[in-house]
Rosetta silent file (secondary structure, phi, psi, omega in degrees, C-alpha in Angstrom):
SEQUENCE: XXXXXXXXXXXXXXXXXXXXXXXXXXXXXXXXXXXXXXXXXXXXXXXXXXXXXXXXXXXXXXXXXXXXXXXXXXXXXXXXXXXXXXXXXXXXXXXXXXXXXXXXXXXXXXXXXXXXXXXXXXXXXXXXXXXXXXXXXXXXXXXXXXXXXXXXXXXXXXXXXXXXXXXXXXXXXXXXXXXXXXXXXXXXXXXXXXXXXXXXXXXXXXXXXXXXXXXXXXXXXXXXXXXXXXXXXXXXXXXXXXXX
SCORE:     score description
SCORE:     0.000 S_00000001
   1 L     0.000  122.971 -174.137    0.154   -0.140   -0.009 S_00000001
   2 L   -59.101  136.846  165.672    1.314    3.620   -1.013 S_00000001
   3 L   -54.083  146.025 -173.324    2.095    5.827    2.130 S_00000001
   4 E  -123.857  136.494  175.872   -0.779    8.229    2.561 S_00000001
   5 L   -72.668 -168.112 -175.671   -0.267   12.020    3.410 S_00000001
   6 L   -81.722  -16.084 -177.078   -2.416   14.241    5.789 S_00000001
   7 L   -97.284    4.970 -179.310   -4.717   15.242    3.117 S_00000001
   8 L    78.525   -3.450  154.454   -5.291   11.588    2.259 S_00000001
   9 L   -75.324  135.663 -169.491   -3.535   11.439   -0.910 S_00000001
  10 E   -53.507  153.148 -164.627   -1.331    8.771   -1.858 S_00000001
  11 L  -129.409   78.850 -171.157    2.515    9.660   -1.336 S_00000001
  12 L   -82.121   -6.691 -179.145    4.514    7.531   -3.931 S_00000001
  13 L  -109.965   21.206  170.979    7.755    9.547   -3.398 S_00000001
  14 L   -64.020  129.480  164.065    7.982    8.944    0.280 S_00000001
  15 L    89.816   -4.871 -161.209   11.647    7.447    0.759 S_00000001
  16 E  -127.921  159.073 -164.362   12.728    8.512   -2.833 S_00000001
  17 E  -124.599  119.328  178.174   14.906   11.339   -3.875 S_00000001
  18 E  -101.090  141.930  174.745   14.213   13.483   -7.057 S_00000001
  19 E  -111.881  131.395  176.549   16.498   15.780   -8.951 S_00000001
  20 E  -118.802  107.317  178.102   14.968   18.679  -10.925 S_00000001
  21 E   -81.775  102.143 -172.065   17.285   20.396  -13.645 S_00000001
  22 L   107.616   35.220 -165.106   16.025   23.545  -14.345 S_00000001
  23 L   -67.741  -27.835 -170.274   14.059   24.097  -11.100 S_00000001
  24 L   -86.906  -22.059  178.237   13.784   27.891  -11.076 S_00000001
  25 L   -70.865  177.654 -163.438   11.775   28.259  -14.394 S_00000001
  26 H   -76.306  -33.092  156.546    8.120   28.307  -14.412 S_00000001
  27 H   -61.572  -40.686  167.294    7.757   24.629  -15.305 S_00000001
  28 H   -56.862  -45.218 -168.455   10.543   23.769  -12.991 S_00000001
  29 H   -79.430  -24.143  166.804    8.858   25.272   -9.989 S_00000001
  30 H   -61.793  -31.745  173.307    5.541   23.567  -10.899 S_00000001
  31 H   -64.596  -37.413  175.234    7.567   20.484  -10.945 S_00000001
  32 H   -66.327  -44.255  167.738    8.916   21.055   -7.406 S_00000001
  33 H   -57.939  -71.335 -178.031    5.490   21.372   -6.040 S_00000001
  34 H   -48.425  -17.230 -172.111    4.189   18.419   -7.300 S_00000001
  35 H   -95.766  -18.059 -176.186    7.160   16.291   -6.488 S_00000001
  36 H   -85.817  -41.165 -176.966    6.967   17.928   -2.691 S_00000001
  37 L   -68.982  -20.110  170.581    3.137   17.012   -2.752 S_00000001
  38 L   -94.616   -8.566  178.024    4.135   13.386   -3.467 S_00000001
  39 L    80.301   32.557  164.195    6.579   13.166   -0.849 S_00000001
  40 E   -92.654  155.141  164.726    9.718   13.166   -2.704 S_00000001
  41 E   -76.822  128.977  179.565   13.021   14.556   -1.289 S_00000001
  42 E  -116.690  130.205 -176.566   13.832   17.328   -3.818 S_00000001
  43 E  -113.018  106.859 -167.653   17.084   18.548   -5.235 S_00000001
  44 E   -93.680  147.475  169.637   16.937   21.626   -7.564 S_00000001
  45 E  -122.996  138.150 -177.415   19.375   22.697   -9.973 S_00000001
  46 E  -164.031  154.097 -177.529   19.193   26.379  -11.256 S_00000001
  47 L   -68.209  155.186 -178.073   21.907   29.289  -12.493 S_00000001
  48 H   -58.970  -48.003  167.032   23.005   31.245   -9.474 S_00000001
  49 H   -70.015   11.393  163.201   20.937   34.579  -10.641 S_00000001
  50 H  -118.968   12.005  171.376   17.904   32.431  -10.407 S_00000001
  51 H   -38.660  -46.706 -177.566   18.093   31.411   -6.915 S_00000001
  52 H   -70.418   -5.193  169.368   15.492   33.796   -5.716 S_00000001
  53 H   -69.402  -30.572  171.894   12.840   32.131   -7.715 S_00000001
  54 H   -85.634    7.492 -168.109   13.050   29.371   -5.463 S_00000001
  55 H   -64.664  -25.567  164.093   12.796   31.265   -2.266 S_00000001
  56 H   -41.929  -40.668 -176.655    9.197   29.927   -1.727 S_00000001
  57 H   -82.981  -10.970 -173.870   10.682   26.441   -1.250 S_00000001
  58 L   -36.810  121.592 -175.593   13.157   27.493    1.336 S_00000001
  59 L    86.357  -14.770  165.430   13.926   24.810    3.648 S_00000001
  60 L  -109.429   -1.352  173.351   12.095   21.919    1.741 S_00000001
  61 E  -136.557  163.252  174.053   14.349   21.465   -0.918 S_00000001
  62 E   -99.153  148.201 -168.088   18.161   21.317   -1.667 S_00000001
  63 E  -134.329  125.732 -165.847   19.159   23.758   -4.226 S_00000001
  64 E  -122.344   89.347  173.987   22.517   23.120   -6.170 S_00000001
  65 E   -52.782  132.319  173.492   23.663   26.485   -8.090 S_00000001
  66 L   150.023  161.545 -176.436   25.209   26.314  -11.185 S_00000001
  67 L   -70.998  144.995 -176.990   24.554   25.851  -15.104 S_00000001
  68 L   -72.289   -9.959  168.423   22.647   22.830  -16.157 S_00000001
  69 L   -81.834   -2.609 -162.435   25.177   21.860  -18.770 S_00000001
  70 L   -90.138  116.396  175.902   28.126   21.800  -16.007 S_00000001
  71 H   -64.731  -29.045 -175.376   28.876   18.034  -15.645 S_00000001
  72 H   -84.773  -23.175  173.239   30.118   18.445  -12.193 S_00000001
  73 H   -70.355  -49.241  175.935   27.047   20.295  -11.022 S_00000001
  74 H   -63.728  -34.997  176.076   24.746   17.560  -12.513 S_00000001
  75 H   -78.090  -17.439  159.222   26.842   14.780  -11.066 S_00000001
  76 H   -65.329  -56.003 -168.825   26.466   16.337   -7.510 S_00000001
  77 H   -56.100  -63.556 -126.787   22.619   17.170   -7.871 S_00000001
  78 L   -88.447   -2.399 -165.534   21.795   13.828   -9.358 S_00000001
  79 L   -69.724  136.464 -168.984   23.998   11.823   -6.974 S_00000001
  80 L    50.499   30.889 -171.190   21.630    9.149   -5.215 S_00000001
  81 L   -88.123  148.087  173.775   18.539   10.394   -6.879 S_00000001
  82 L   -94.455  -12.452 -174.215   15.892    7.834   -7.844 S_00000001
  83 E  -152.956  147.576  162.117   14.552   10.144  -10.821 S_00000001
  84 E  -137.140  115.657 -169.955   15.881   13.098  -12.521 S_00000001
  85 E  -106.293  130.308 -170.111   13.520   15.477  -14.420 S_00000001
  86 E  -115.491  128.668  161.472   15.199   17.845  -16.916 S_00000001
  87 E   -84.944  118.307 -157.792   13.920   20.877  -18.764 S_00000001
  88 L   -99.486   97.905 -169.615   15.665   20.842  -21.953 S_00000001
  89 L  -100.756  122.491  173.701   16.147   24.510  -22.636 S_00000001
  90 L   -74.656   22.919 -160.927   17.645   25.337  -26.012 S_00000001
  91 E   -69.559  139.544  170.887   19.093   28.636  -24.983 S_00000001
  92 L    78.413 -161.242  169.188   21.990   30.256  -26.948 S_00000001
  93 L  -131.406   24.183 -174.837   24.203   28.431  -29.598 S_00000001
  94 L  -100.206   29.564  167.251   26.786   26.861  -27.231 S_00000001
  95 L    57.535   54.274 -179.433   25.088   23.413  -27.337 S_00000001
  96 H   -80.975  -31.115  179.487   23.474   23.979  -24.027 S_00000001
  97 H   -60.139  -72.181 -162.629   20.390   21.620  -24.493 S_00000001
  98 H   -55.134  -33.112 -177.051   22.540   18.734  -25.665 S_00000001
  99 H   -78.069  -19.180  167.350   25.249   19.373  -22.903 S_00000001
 100 H   -71.327  -61.078 -177.807   22.617   19.295  -20.524 S_00000001
 101 H   -67.344  -21.010  170.168   21.040   16.065  -21.665 S_00000001
 102 H   -56.928  -53.776 -163.958   24.733   14.493  -21.657 S_00000001
 103 H   -63.321  -32.926  179.962   25.383   15.354  -18.499 S_00000001
 104 H   -70.429  -59.073 -169.619   22.226   13.677  -17.061 S_00000001
 105 H   -47.502  -56.425  174.031   22.781   10.479  -19.221 S_00000001
 106 H   -53.885  -43.562 -170.629   26.135   10.249  -17.876 S_00000001
 107 H   -90.235  -38.517 -173.891   25.756   11.287  -14.108 S_00000001
 108 L   -71.580  151.839 -175.911   22.455    9.721  -13.191 S_00000001
 109 L   -52.234  156.156 -177.533   22.557    6.849  -11.270 S_00000001
 110 L   -80.193  142.983 -175.191   22.008    3.372  -13.170 S_00000001
 111 L    98.319  -33.952 -172.443   18.193    2.428  -13.165 S_00000001
 112 L   -61.361  152.107 -176.081   17.107    6.130  -12.424 S_00000001
 113 E   -89.887  103.301  173.698   14.095    7.361  -14.112 S_00000001
 114 E   -86.795  137.875 -172.261   14.837   10.156  -16.563 S_00000001
 115 E  -140.572  118.979 -171.256   12.282   12.349  -17.708 S_00000001
 116 E  -116.218  151.148  174.021   12.834   15.225  -20.080 S_00000001
 117 E  -118.149  154.899  172.270   10.514   18.050  -21.602 S_00000001
 118 E  -161.942 -170.088  164.872   10.656   19.313  -25.092 S_00000001
 119 E   -92.606 -173.454 -170.251    8.372   20.223  -27.821 S_00000001
 120 L   -73.661  -35.075  178.887    6.015   18.673  -30.380 S_00000001
 121 L   -39.907  -34.487  174.125    9.141   19.217  -32.996 S_00000001
 122 L   -64.372  119.580 -179.855   10.932   16.320  -31.549 S_00000001
 123 L  -102.531  131.896  171.271   10.073   13.013  -33.634 S_00000001
 124 L   -83.008  -37.346 -166.684   10.840    9.505  -32.148 S_00000001
 125 L  -128.612   -0.658 -170.329   10.002    7.294  -35.388 S_00000001
 126 L    87.959   -9.432 -169.708    9.233    9.768  -38.090 S_00000001
 127 L   -95.561   -4.725 -179.013    5.572    8.842  -37.954 S_00000001
 128 L   -75.441  147.162 -173.949    4.619   12.479  -36.494 S_00000001
 129 L  -129.516  112.759 -165.750    2.407   14.437  -38.951 S_00000001
 130 L  -102.652  159.816  176.533    2.756   18.442  -38.576 S_00000001
 131 L   -75.486  136.810  171.081    0.401   20.943  -39.954 S_00000001
 132 H   -28.743  -59.882 -164.518    1.550   23.360  -42.931 S_00000001
 133 H   -53.255  -50.769 -178.626    1.189   26.134  -40.102 S_00000001
 134 H   -64.209  -43.557 -164.447    3.429   24.325  -37.571 S_00000001
 135 H   -78.088  -29.568 -165.102    6.305   23.378  -40.012 S_00000001
 136 H   -87.261  -35.887  177.777    6.335   26.815  -41.461 S_00000001
 137 H   -53.979  -45.463 -161.679    6.382   28.634  -37.599 S_00000001
 138 H   -77.211  -31.551  164.210    8.925   26.293  -36.682 S_00000001
 139 H   -66.723  -25.274 -165.845   11.256   26.856  -39.427 S_00000001
 140 H   -88.504  -48.175 -166.358   11.014   30.449  -39.593 S_00000001
 141 H   -79.975  -19.020  164.416   11.423   31.077  -35.757 S_00000001
 142 H   -47.858  -66.908  178.947   14.192   28.399  -35.728 S_00000001
 143 H   -52.345  -53.793  176.078   16.022   29.964  -38.483 S_00000001
 144 H   -75.610  -21.904 -177.022   15.641   33.703  -36.859 S_00000001
 145 H   -83.788  -28.954  178.198   16.222   32.536  -33.222 S_00000001
 146 H   -75.770  -46.173 -176.143   19.519   30.833  -34.417 S_00000001
 147 H   -65.995  -23.600 -172.308   20.697   34.081  -36.313 S_00000001
 148 L   -90.523   -9.639  176.095   20.067   36.254  -33.244 S_00000001
 149 L    83.893   13.266  173.888   22.092   33.664  -31.162 S_00000001
 150 L   -69.767  -55.585  176.177   19.191   33.174  -28.724 S_00000001
 151 E  -120.600  128.711  161.686   17.709   29.850  -29.463 S_00000001
 152 L  -131.992  104.991 -179.351   19.012   26.811  -31.256 S_00000001
 153 H   -64.896  -35.844  168.606   16.330   24.450  -31.772 S_00000001
 154 H   -43.816  -48.264  178.201   18.570   22.205  -33.771 S_00000001
 155 H   -77.502  -11.111  160.450   20.434   21.339  -30.425 S_00000001
 156 H   -66.406  -28.325 -173.549   17.301   20.469  -28.733 S_00000001
 157 H   -67.709  -53.104  177.789   16.753   18.261  -31.539 S_00000001
 158 H   -57.205  -47.213 -175.319   20.378   16.660  -30.987 S_00000001
 159 H   -52.219  -31.726 -174.941   19.803   16.565  -27.181 S_00000001
 160 H   -79.331  -54.991 -151.990   16.500   14.120  -28.009 S_00000001
 161 H   -65.313  -46.798 -177.447   18.448   12.356  -30.458 S_00000001
 162 H   -64.133  -42.901 -177.955   21.193   11.209  -27.749 S_00000001
 163 H   -52.603  -47.639 -171.812   18.216   10.558  -25.201 S_00000001
 164 H   -67.515  -32.949  179.983   16.594    8.218  -27.532 S_00000001
 165 H   -79.667  -11.395 -176.921   19.460    6.454  -28.519 S_00000001
 166 L   -75.342  165.626  177.244   20.683    5.829  -24.760 S_00000001
 167 L   -92.435   17.684 -177.916   20.053    2.712  -22.746 S_00000001
 168 L   -95.897  174.199 -174.764   18.684    4.505  -19.741 S_00000001
 169 E   -90.780   69.871  163.154   14.893    4.367  -18.463 S_00000001
 170 E   -71.093  153.886  172.222   13.954    7.647  -20.395 S_00000001
 171 E  -141.485  145.268  176.555   10.743    9.340  -21.074 S_00000001
 172 E  -136.012  111.400 -177.595   10.627   12.472  -23.421 S_00000001
 173 E   -94.223  117.988 -170.704    7.532   14.488  -22.698 S_00000001
 174 E   -91.252  129.776  175.926    6.524   16.417  -25.750 S_00000001
 175 E  -109.717  131.661  168.505    4.465   19.726  -25.026 S_00000001
 176 L   -58.709 -168.398  173.620    2.042   21.601  -26.816 S_00000001
 177 L   -70.315  155.253 -179.862    1.719   25.340  -26.626 S_00000001
 178 E  -110.895  157.458  168.541    1.307   26.284  -22.844 S_00000001
 179 E  -152.691  155.333 -166.935   -0.766   28.359  -20.666 S_00000001
 180 L   -86.135  167.974  178.780   -1.172   29.383  -17.354 S_00000001
 181 L   136.355 -174.819 -178.115   -4.442   28.785  -15.116 S_00000001
 182 L   -74.773  144.279  171.405   -5.576   26.009  -12.637 S_00000001
 183 L   -47.467  148.574 -174.540   -5.078   22.543  -13.213 S_00000001
 184 L  -116.683  -15.539 -174.938   -7.472   20.653  -15.311 S_00000001
 185 L   131.486  179.525  174.525   -6.122   17.086  -14.537 S_00000001
 186 L   -75.000  126.554  174.160   -3.215   14.728  -16.025 S_00000001
 187 L   -45.288  157.289  162.670   -2.937   15.621  -19.778 S_00000001
 188 E  -105.636  136.315 -156.114   -3.851   13.394  -22.443 S_00000001
 189 E  -130.766  151.887 -174.035   -1.147   11.938  -24.562 S_00000001
 190 E  -134.835  157.230 -174.809   -0.574   10.410  -27.890 S_00000001
 191 L   -83.680  -19.545  179.446    2.467    8.554  -29.398 S_00000001
 192 L  -122.621  131.638  167.430    2.203   10.944  -32.614 S_00000001
 193 L   -78.876  143.313 -157.904    1.736   14.222  -33.186 S_00000001
 194 L   104.906  -14.090  163.012   -1.103   14.576  -35.853 S_00000001
 195 L   -47.207  133.542 -176.773   -3.503   12.479  -33.645 S_00000001
 196 H   -77.833  -12.342 -178.449   -6.693   14.195  -33.717 S_00000001
 197 H   -66.031  -28.436 -158.859   -6.752   14.230  -29.817 S_00000001
 198 H  -100.746  -11.173 -158.425   -3.810   16.599  -29.930 S_00000001
 199 L   -63.832  -21.534 -178.179   -5.533   19.194  -32.329 S_00000001
 200 L   -66.403   -9.985 -171.153   -6.303   21.753  -29.546 S_00000001
 201 L    38.008   59.279 -170.342   -2.777   22.230  -29.002 S_00000001
 202 L  -157.254  144.255  160.252   -2.864   23.879  -25.576 S_00000001
 203 E  -145.367  142.858  173.436   -1.931   22.435  -21.975 S_00000001
 204 E   -71.948  134.607  166.938   -1.896   24.318  -18.649 S_00000001
 205 H   -39.448  -53.805  171.398    1.702   24.566  -17.522 S_00000001
 206 H   -51.665  -34.823  178.558    0.779   23.076  -14.289 S_00000001
 207 H   -84.875  -22.500  162.733   -0.752   20.095  -15.629 S_00000001
 208 H   -63.171  -47.357 -178.197    2.611   19.563  -17.825 S_00000001
 209 H   -60.486  -29.176 -164.696    4.719   19.570  -14.815 S_00000001
 210 H   -73.010  -43.929 -172.262    2.009   17.275  -13.146 S_00000001
 211 H   -77.786  -36.550  158.847    2.870   14.734  -16.007 S_00000001
 212 H   -45.657  -38.507 -177.827    6.348   14.864  -15.854 S_00000001
 213 H   -70.258  -50.990  176.642    6.360   14.098  -12.206 S_00000001
 214 H   -58.841  -36.418  174.921    3.774   11.325  -12.535 S_00000001
 215 H   -43.295  -40.704  165.947    5.785    9.885  -15.173 S_00000001
 216 H   -49.651  -37.920  178.604    8.373    8.718  -12.915 S_00000001
 217 H   -69.644  -24.438 -170.627    5.802    6.306  -11.562 S_00000001
 218 L  -103.600   90.464 -178.911    4.733    4.991  -14.883 S_00000001
 219 H   -52.828  -17.272 -176.841    6.674    2.229  -16.288 S_00000001
 220 H   -73.997  -20.814 -172.907    4.267    2.181  -19.292 S_00000001
 221 H   -97.911   -0.322  174.845    6.016    5.393  -20.220 S_00000001
 222 L   -68.107  130.524 -174.456    9.490    4.114  -20.364 S_00000001
 223 L    68.041    8.234  165.568   11.081    4.645  -23.842 S_00000001
 224 L   -86.685  149.490 -173.342    7.922    6.576  -24.864 S_00000001
 225 E  -130.934   81.698 -176.370    7.977   10.261  -26.308 S_00000001
 226 E   -82.916  125.183  159.897    4.234   11.046  -25.170 S_00000001
 227 E   -98.507  142.952 -155.631    2.858   14.234  -26.811 S_00000001
 228 E  -127.285  157.678  169.498    0.397   15.869  -24.476 S_00000001
 229 E  -163.391  140.943 -176.857   -2.528   18.196  -24.562 S_00000001
 230 L   -34.536  116.283  179.352   -4.863   19.458  -21.831 S_00000001
 231 L   -35.691  -42.829 -164.185   -7.414   16.848  -20.560 S_00000001
 232 L  -103.894   24.015  175.644  -10.392   19.498  -20.857 S_00000001
 233 L   -83.655  169.509 -175.362   -9.434   20.860  -24.230 S_00000001
 234 H   -64.948  -40.227 -179.625  -11.922   20.336  -27.104 S_00000001
 235 H   -69.839  -18.836  165.159  -10.040   17.983  -29.046 S_00000001
 236 H   -59.354  -52.977 -170.937   -9.282   15.799  -25.801 S_00000001
 237 H   -67.646  -30.276 -162.224  -12.908   15.723  -24.796 S_00000001
 238 H   -80.264  -49.161 -164.456  -13.925   14.861  -28.535 S_00000001
 239 H  -110.939  -17.852 -173.571  -11.211   12.183  -29.171 S_00000001
 240 L   -42.478  124.764 -168.827   -9.659   10.824  -25.869 S_00000001
 241 L  -160.642  -21.093 -172.621   -9.227    7.051  -26.056 S_00000001
 242 L   126.752  159.416 -162.248   -5.834    6.043  -25.694 S_00000001
 243 L   -83.985  159.604 -166.807   -2.494    6.908  -27.325 S_00000001
 244 L  -136.400    0.000    0.000   -2.198    6.207  -31.139 S_00000001
């Protein structure tokens, strides 16, 4: 039987340690809260200049400051952790996302559950079907962002290539467009973009974080790259019936 919290909820994380890489971002902070709510001991990694964003969790989590692609930082933070959740951010043009992914793959303990976040543009098997609008936006945004040296989407693709090729217990959660708001429940997912269930292309950020955390306890998601959408979106309500 799962340990029960004071509010009567199951505490699947009791006695387990979770590392959250990118803990100070909006998605990361939601993941920290979900993990604490489930009883995990949490270690957060964030840049030193972002430490203040985690002040609300003071005394409840361990924070390791440093760049998320710094191998020594990831080695220290992931030591002894049962799970490592990573926000793959393609900032700059210095291989930040792939460096972060490789550090996690190399330093997480054998058998640890590794859960990564990225967008729909990542494909696992080439069977995803994208709309013309999506492909045009991704191409233009990616090109302009790289020229401005702000974001390198190709590096996020490379990061996921390395993850998918690894023999670790990975899950890559592919998020739709995100919005703020109260949680609507665990998002609906499909194996392939193009599934009608995903057509609404919108998920509450707090629910995306919940999916990331709950994926740790779901062995059916090992070696899956679920594309998610909000549970109460029109497409999910109309078509939800299982992954396709």
